[in-house]
């Protein structure tokens, strides 16, 4: 998979991809993440990528021209499956959407800032708009990192144990069961006996029941 993230604040997006699972996914050659600094492609004399809103009002608006230029340049290099704009009023990011996106080859994620992008970007240049929740962030960079993380970890080979993504919450509409590690007893608080029994079938059954119970208790909406 190849992901281009277009932003006017590249430093905000770099660190999530420089550590742990996302770093290893790139080192293994499973995914390439390319951060595109929009300011480098600004067309104005002062290298600005935003301007005042027509009609007045507080907040700057990201201009269409540098975004259009960059997207066109990227599109001349590869065929993109989706050109995503991070937006609080977009389709809500869910595990099911992450699963769908993990099957794609090439993605662009455009990060908004300030008041957002000129509406014509959304009308003409974007194929999909994704929100990470009903709250407003100051920029799309954290949302882009969340989307990319949720998607990349699902690609086969990224997690060392491939089955591990399948046993996470929301796959199969269930919440993950509780997990424990050493010591088996701490302050008198014990790990459930079954997990120490070595009896794999019983352990699987216990985990499944815990998943069901947790889902019923915490997220009954998932079972519908
Ligand atoms: N004026 C806009 C909010 C702009 S916030 C409105 O009221 O809808 C600045 C940028 O942050 C947005 O352009 C978007 O790219 C990003 N952003 C903010 N909240 C987000 C969310 N919940 N999900 C995804 N992106 C978000």
CSV table of C-alpha atoms and ligand atoms in Angstrom, one decimal:
chain,number,residue,atom,x,y,z
A,1,UNK,CA,0.0,0.0,0.0
A,2,UNK,CA,1.1,3.5,-0.7
A,3,UNK,CA,-0.4,6.5,1.3
A,4,UNK,CA,0.3,10.1,0.5
A,5,UNK,CA,-0.7,12.5,3.2
A,6,UNK,CA,-1.1,16.1,2.1
A,7,UNK,CA,-0.7,18.7,4.8
A,8,UNK,CA,0.4,22.2,5.4
A,9,UNK,CA,2.0,21.1,8.8
A,10,UNK,CA,4.1,18.0,8.0
A,11,UNK,CA,5.8,17.9,11.4
A,12,UNK,CA,2.4,17.2,13.0
A,13,UNK,CA,2.1,13.9,11.1
A,14,UNK,CA,5.6,12.5,11.1
A,15,UNK,CA,6.0,11.0,14.6
A,16,UNK,CA,3.1,8.4,14.5
A,17,UNK,CA,4.9,6.8,11.6
A,18,UNK,CA,8.4,6.9,13.1
A,19,UNK,CA,7.9,4.3,15.8
A,20,UNK,CA,6.7,0.8,16.6
A,21,UNK,CA,4.2,-1.0,14.3
A,22,UNK,CA,3.8,1.7,11.7
A,23,UNK,CA,7.6,2.2,11.5
A,24,UNK,CA,8.1,-1.6,11.1
A,25,UNK,CA,5.4,-1.8,8.4
A,26,UNK,CA,7.4,0.7,6.3
A,27,UNK,CA,10.7,-1.0,7.1
A,28,UNK,CA,9.3,-4.3,5.9
A,29,UNK,CA,8.2,-2.6,2.7
A,30,UNK,CA,4.5,-3.4,3.3
A,31,UNK,CA,3.5,0.2,3.2
A,32,UNK,CA,5.0,3.5,2.1
A,33,UNK,CA,3.8,6.7,3.8
A,34,UNK,CA,4.8,9.9,2.0
A,35,UNK,CA,4.1,13.2,3.7
A,36,UNK,CA,3.5,16.0,1.2
A,37,UNK,CA,4.3,19.5,2.5
A,38,UNK,CA,1.7,21.6,0.8
A,39,UNK,CA,3.5,24.9,1.5
A,40,UNK,CA,6.4,23.8,-0.7
A,41,UNK,CA,3.9,23.9,-3.6
A,42,UNK,CA,2.3,27.2,-2.8
A,43,UNK,CA,1.7,29.4,-5.8
A,44,UNK,CA,1.7,32.8,-4.0
A,45,UNK,CA,4.7,35.0,-3.5
A,46,UNK,CA,4.7,34.5,0.3
A,47,UNK,CA,4.2,30.7,0.0
A,48,UNK,CA,0.8,30.8,1.7
A,49,UNK,CA,-1.7,28.0,1.2
A,50,UNK,CA,-4.7,29.8,2.8
A,51,UNK,CA,-6.7,33.0,2.4
A,52,UNK,CA,-9.6,34.9,3.9
A,53,UNK,CA,-13.1,33.5,3.4
A,54,UNK,CA,-15.2,35.1,0.7
A,55,UNK,CA,-18.2,36.8,2.5
A,56,UNK,CA,-16.1,37.5,5.6
A,57,UNK,CA,-16.0,35.9,9.0
A,58,UNK,CA,-13.3,34.5,11.2
A,59,UNK,CA,-10.9,31.9,10.1
A,60,UNK,CA,-8.8,31.2,7.0
A,61,UNK,CA,-9.6,28.8,4.2
A,62,UNK,CA,-7.2,26.5,2.4
A,63,UNK,CA,-6.9,27.5,-1.2
A,64,UNK,CA,-7.8,25.1,-4.1
A,65,UNK,CA,-4.8,25.7,-6.4
A,66,UNK,CA,-1.9,24.2,-4.4
A,67,UNK,CA,-4.1,21.2,-3.5
A,68,UNK,CA,-5.2,20.7,-7.1
A,69,UNK,CA,-1.6,21.0,-8.3
A,70,UNK,CA,-0.4,18.4,-5.8
A,71,UNK,CA,-3.2,15.9,-6.4
A,72,UNK,CA,-2.7,16.2,-10.1
A,73,UNK,CA,1.0,15.6,-9.7
A,74,UNK,CA,0.5,12.6,-7.5
A,75,UNK,CA,-2.2,11.2,-9.9
A,76,UNK,CA,0.4,11.4,-12.8
A,77,UNK,CA,2.5,8.9,-10.8
A,78,UNK,CA,0.0,6.3,-9.8
A,79,UNK,CA,-3.7,5.4,-9.9
A,80,UNK,CA,-5.4,6.2,-6.6
A,81,UNK,CA,-8.2,4.1,-5.2
A,82,UNK,CA,-9.4,6.9,-2.9
A,83,UNK,CA,-8.6,10.6,-2.4
A,84,UNK,CA,-9.8,11.1,1.2
A,85,UNK,CA,-10.5,14.4,2.9
A,86,UNK,CA,-10.5,14.4,6.7
A,87,UNK,CA,-13.7,16.2,7.8
A,88,UNK,CA,-15.8,16.3,10.9
A,89,UNK,CA,-19.0,16.0,8.8
A,90,UNK,CA,-17.7,13.0,6.8
A,91,UNK,CA,-18.5,9.3,7.0
A,92,UNK,CA,-17.6,8.0,10.5
A,93,UNK,CA,-14.5,5.9,10.7
A,94,UNK,CA,-15.4,2.4,11.8
A,95,UNK,CA,-13.6,-0.9,11.9
A,96,UNK,CA,-15.6,-2.0,8.9
A,97,UNK,CA,-14.4,1.1,6.9
A,98,UNK,CA,-10.8,0.4,8.0
A,99,UNK,CA,-11.2,-3.2,6.8
A,100,UNK,CA,-12.4,-1.9,3.4
A,101,UNK,CA,-9.6,0.6,3.1
A,102,UNK,CA,-6.9,-2.0,4.1
A,103,UNK,CA,-7.7,-3.8,0.8
A,104,UNK,CA,-6.8,-0.7,-1.3
A,105,UNK,CA,-3.5,-0.1,-3.0
A,106,UNK,CA,-3.0,3.7,-3.2
A,107,UNK,CA,-4.6,6.4,-1.0
A,108,UNK,CA,-4.3,10.1,-0.7
A,109,UNK,CA,-5.3,11.7,2.6
A,110,UNK,CA,-5.8,15.4,2.6
A,111,UNK,CA,-5.6,17.2,5.9
A,112,UNK,CA,-7.6,20.4,6.4
A,113,UNK,CA,-6.6,23.2,8.7
A,114,UNK,CA,-8.1,26.5,9.9
A,115,UNK,CA,-11.7,26.7,8.7
A,116,UNK,CA,-11.2,23.8,6.3
A,117,UNK,CA,-10.6,23.7,2.5
A,118,UNK,CA,-12.3,25.7,-0.3
A,119,UNK,CA,-15.6,23.8,-0.9
A,120,UNK,CA,-14.6,23.2,-4.6
A,121,UNK,CA,-11.8,20.9,-3.4
A,122,UNK,CA,-14.5,18.7,-1.7
A,123,UNK,CA,-16.8,18.9,-4.8
A,124,UNK,CA,-14.3,18.2,-7.5
A,125,UNK,CA,-11.1,16.7,-6.2
A,126,UNK,CA,-12.1,14.3,-3.3
A,127,UNK,CA,-13.6,10.8,-3.6
A,128,UNK,CA,-14.4,10.2,0.1
A,129,UNK,CA,-14.7,12.2,3.3
A,130,UNK,CA,-13.9,10.6,6.7
A,131,UNK,CA,-14.6,11.8,10.2
A,132,UNK,CA,-12.9,10.2,13.2
A,133,UNK,CA,-15.8,11.4,15.5
A,134,UNK,CA,-18.3,14.0,16.4
A,135,UNK,CA,-15.8,16.6,17.7
A,136,UNK,CA,-13.7,19.3,16.0
A,137,UNK,CA,-9.9,19.0,15.8
A,138,UNK,CA,-7.7,22.0,14.9
A,139,UNK,CA,-6.4,20.1,11.9
A,140,UNK,CA,-6.8,16.9,9.9
A,141,UNK,CA,-3.3,15.6,10.7
A,142,UNK,CA,-4.3,13.7,13.8
A,143,UNK,CA,-7.3,12.3,12.0
A,144,UNK,CA,-5.1,11.2,9.1
A,145,UNK,CA,-2.8,9.4,11.5
A,146,UNK,CA,-5.7,7.7,13.2
A,147,UNK,CA,-7.1,6.6,9.8
A,148,UNK,CA,-3.7,5.4,8.5
A,149,UNK,CA,-3.0,3.5,11.7
A,150,UNK,CA,-6.3,1.7,11.8
A,151,UNK,CA,-5.9,0.7,8.2
A,152,UNK,CA,-2.2,-0.2,8.1
A,153,UNK,CA,-2.3,-2.6,11.1
A,154,UNK,CA,-4.8,-4.7,9.2
A,155,UNK,CA,-2.6,-5.4,6.2
A,156,UNK,CA,-1.3,-9.0,6.4
A,157,UNK,CA,2.3,-9.1,7.7
A,158,UNK,CA,2.2,-5.8,9.6
A,159,UNK,CA,1.3,-7.3,13.0
A,160,UNK,CA,3.7,-10.1,13.9
A,161,UNK,CA,0.9,-12.4,14.7
A,162,UNK,CA,-1.6,-12.0,11.9
A,163,UNK,CA,-4.5,-13.4,13.8
A,164,UNK,CA,-4.1,-10.7,16.4
A,165,UNK,CA,-6.0,-8.0,14.4
A,166,UNK,CA,-8.9,-10.5,14.0
A,167,UNK,CA,-9.3,-10.9,17.7
A,168,UNK,CA,-9.4,-7.2,18.4
A,169,UNK,CA,-12.6,-5.3,19.4
A,170,UNK,CA,-15.2,-4.7,16.6
A,171,UNK,CA,-14.1,-7.5,14.4
A,172,UNK,CA,-17.1,-9.9,14.4
A,173,UNK,CA,-19.1,-7.1,16.2
A,174,UNK,CA,-17.6,-8.1,19.5
A,175,UNK,CA,-15.5,-6.4,22.1
A,176,UNK,CA,-12.1,-8.0,22.9
A,177,UNK,CA,-11.9,-10.2,26.0
A,178,UNK,CA,-9.7,-9.1,29.0
A,179,UNK,CA,-5.9,-9.9,28.8
A,180,UNK,CA,-3.4,-10.5,31.6
A,181,UNK,CA,0.3,-11.0,32.0
A,182,UNK,CA,2.8,-11.9,34.8
A,183,UNK,CA,2.6,-12.0,37.7
A,184,UNK,CA,-0.2,-14.4,38.1
A,185,UNK,CA,-1.1,-12.8,41.4
A,186,UNK,CA,-0.5,-9.2,42.4
A,187,UNK,CA,-1.6,-7.6,45.7
A,188,UNK,CA,-3.9,-10.7,46.1
A,189,UNK,CA,-5.5,-9.9,42.7
A,190,UNK,CA,-5.5,-13.1,40.7
A,191,UNK,CA,-5.5,-14.0,37.0
A,192,UNK,CA,-8.5,-16.2,36.1
A,193,UNK,CA,-7.5,-19.9,36.7
A,194,UNK,CA,-8.5,-21.0,33.2
A,195,UNK,CA,-5.8,-18.8,31.6
A,196,UNK,CA,-3.1,-20.7,33.6
A,197,UNK,CA,-4.6,-24.2,32.9
A,198,UNK,CA,-2.9,-24.7,29.6
A,199,UNK,CA,-6.2,-26.1,28.2
A,200,UNK,CA,-6.5,-24.3,24.9
A,201,UNK,CA,-10.1,-25.2,24.1
A,202,UNK,CA,-11.3,-24.1,27.6
A,203,UNK,CA,-9.3,-20.9,27.2
A,204,UNK,CA,-10.8,-20.1,23.8
A,205,UNK,CA,-14.3,-20.8,25.2
A,206,UNK,CA,-13.7,-18.5,28.2
A,207,UNK,CA,-12.4,-15.8,25.9
A,208,UNK,CA,-15.4,-16.0,23.6
A,209,UNK,CA,-17.8,-15.9,26.6
A,210,UNK,CA,-16.0,-12.9,28.0
A,211,UNK,CA,-16.3,-11.2,24.7
A,212,UNK,CA,-20.0,-11.8,24.5
A,213,UNK,CA,-20.6,-10.7,28.1
A,214,UNK,CA,-18.5,-7.5,27.6
A,215,UNK,CA,-20.3,-6.7,24.4
A,216,UNK,CA,-23.7,-7.2,26.1
A,217,UNK,CA,-22.7,-5.0,29.0
A,218,UNK,CA,-20.7,-2.2,27.3
A,219,UNK,CA,-21.9,-2.1,23.7
A,220,UNK,CA,-25.2,-4.0,23.3
A,221,UNK,CA,-25.7,-1.9,20.1
A,222,UNK,CA,-23.0,-4.1,18.4
A,223,UNK,CA,-25.0,-7.3,18.8
A,224,UNK,CA,-28.1,-6.0,16.9
B,1,LIG,N1,-15.0,24.5,10.1
B,1,LIG,C1,-15.0,23.1,10.1
B,1,LIG,C2,-14.0,22.5,11.1
B,1,LIG,C3,-12.6,22.9,10.7
B,1,LIG,S1,-11.4,22.1,11.7
B,1,LIG,C4,-16.4,22.6,10.6
B,1,LIG,O1,-17.0,23.3,11.4
B,1,LIG,O2,-16.8,21.6,10.2
B,1,LIG,C5,-10.0,22.0,10.7
B,1,LIG,C6,-9.7,20.7,10.0
B,1,LIG,O3,-9.5,19.7,10.9
B,1,LIG,C7,-10.8,20.2,9.1
B,1,LIG,O4,-10.8,20.8,7.8
B,1,LIG,C8,-10.6,18.7,9.0
B,1,LIG,O5,-9.6,18.4,8.0
B,1,LIG,C9,-9.9,18.5,10.4
B,1,LIG,N2,-10.9,17.8,11.3
B,1,LIG,C10,-11.4,18.5,12.4
B,1,LIG,N3,-12.2,17.6,13.1
B,1,LIG,C11,-12.2,16.4,12.5
B,1,LIG,C12,-12.8,15.2,12.7
B,1,LIG,N4,-13.6,15.0,13.7
B,1,LIG,N5,-12.5,14.2,11.8
B,1,LIG,C13,-11.6,14.4,10.8
B,1,LIG,N6,-11.0,15.5,10.5
B,1,LIG,C14,-11.3,16.6,11.3
